Amino acid sequence: MFAETFNPYRPSVIAWPSLAPDELHRLRSLPIWDIAVQTEGRARLSFAAYATSLDDAEMRSTIMLNAWEEHRHKDVLSHMVRAYGIELAEEPPYRLPRDREFAFLVTGYSESIDSFFAFGLFDLAKRSGFFPAALVDTFEPVIQEECRHILLFANWLALRRASIGRWRRLRFELKVAAAWVYIAGLRVGLARSIGTDKTASQQETNFTVTGAQAVTPVKIGVRDLLQVCLQENDRRLAGYDPRLCRPTRIPGLARFVLAVGKLWPGGRR
Ligand SMILES: [Fe+2]
Ligand SMILES: [Fe+2]
């Protein structure tokens, strides 16, 4: 699947549309560019590091292609940043992870969370007309590629679980749980740093909070946002072979939040 659905687009030949002054201002003030560039850089390193640790040649080249695509995302962003004069913070050094599988789990799950929300925010940006369609369309291959990445990750997880014995499986599940604790710690830590100084980490914290307001002039509540994210998640994943495993954790959590929200007084709003 991963090889068959490869998209050969080239960032260097993207024609960046010219923007009106207010559109340019909106784009420059989106609080996501530093963290987007750094996330792609870290994802690339983490995937490449894990790929080189694998004996299975087919899986190694597949995950290496995923790493290569993360670098291409970074390339798209750096071309865009140059085209529109967006200033970026200095990138921190990227360090090779000590436990490659753990880093792969953290990156894969983080990408599953981020992509789920990105699908919804991207659709809002598109429908609101807040940004010119030509600019939004430029990012379509990147967003769909992330969908493909989280699909690969879900299937890698299923294969890994199926191919190890009971004791190694137990160890693996402990690692999965540790990855979730690590991700939760990272995100809570970042949330606490709000208002300290204007860094890339503050941007990340604010991303989902302000993201929806940043891409659409219409006020949108959590419930509606989650619904858009779920719809887009299903739509983007629908085109792939139905025999493949789908990412279930984040969409499941979103459905749970929506179901609990309905029970709350005034929750329907
Ligand atoms: Fe990416
Ligand atoms: Fe990705």
Tab-separated table of C-alpha atoms in Angstrom, residues 1 12-13 18-19 72 85 106 119 149 174 193 200 204-205 208 222 227 252 255:
chain	number	residue	atom	x	y	z
A	1	MET	CA	0.000	0.000	0.000
A	12	SER	CA	10.862	22.904	-5.447
A	13	VAL	CA	8.408	23.356	-8.325
A	18	SER	CA	0.544	35.664	-4.521
A	19	LEU	CA	-1.425	36.833	-1.497
A	72	ARG	CA	9.845	16.471	1.980
A	85	GLY	CA	8.798	36.003	4.319
A	106	VAL	CA	6.063	8.264	20.485
A	119	PHE	CA	-7.667	16.949	9.053
A	149	HIS	CA	1.571	7.630	7.564
A	174	LEU	CA	4.408	-1.691	28.568
A	193	SER	CA	4.413	26.864	29.742
A	200	ALA	CA	7.994	27.225	19.524
A	204	GLU	CA	2.552	23.958	19.965
A	205	THR	CA	0.549	24.361	23.145
A	208	THR	CA	-5.238	23.144	18.854
A	222	VAL	CA	-15.138	21.706	20.672
A	227	GLN	CA	-17.268	16.209	14.494
A	252	GLY	CA	-12.456	6.438	19.504
A	255	ARG	CA	-16.383	9.716	19.861
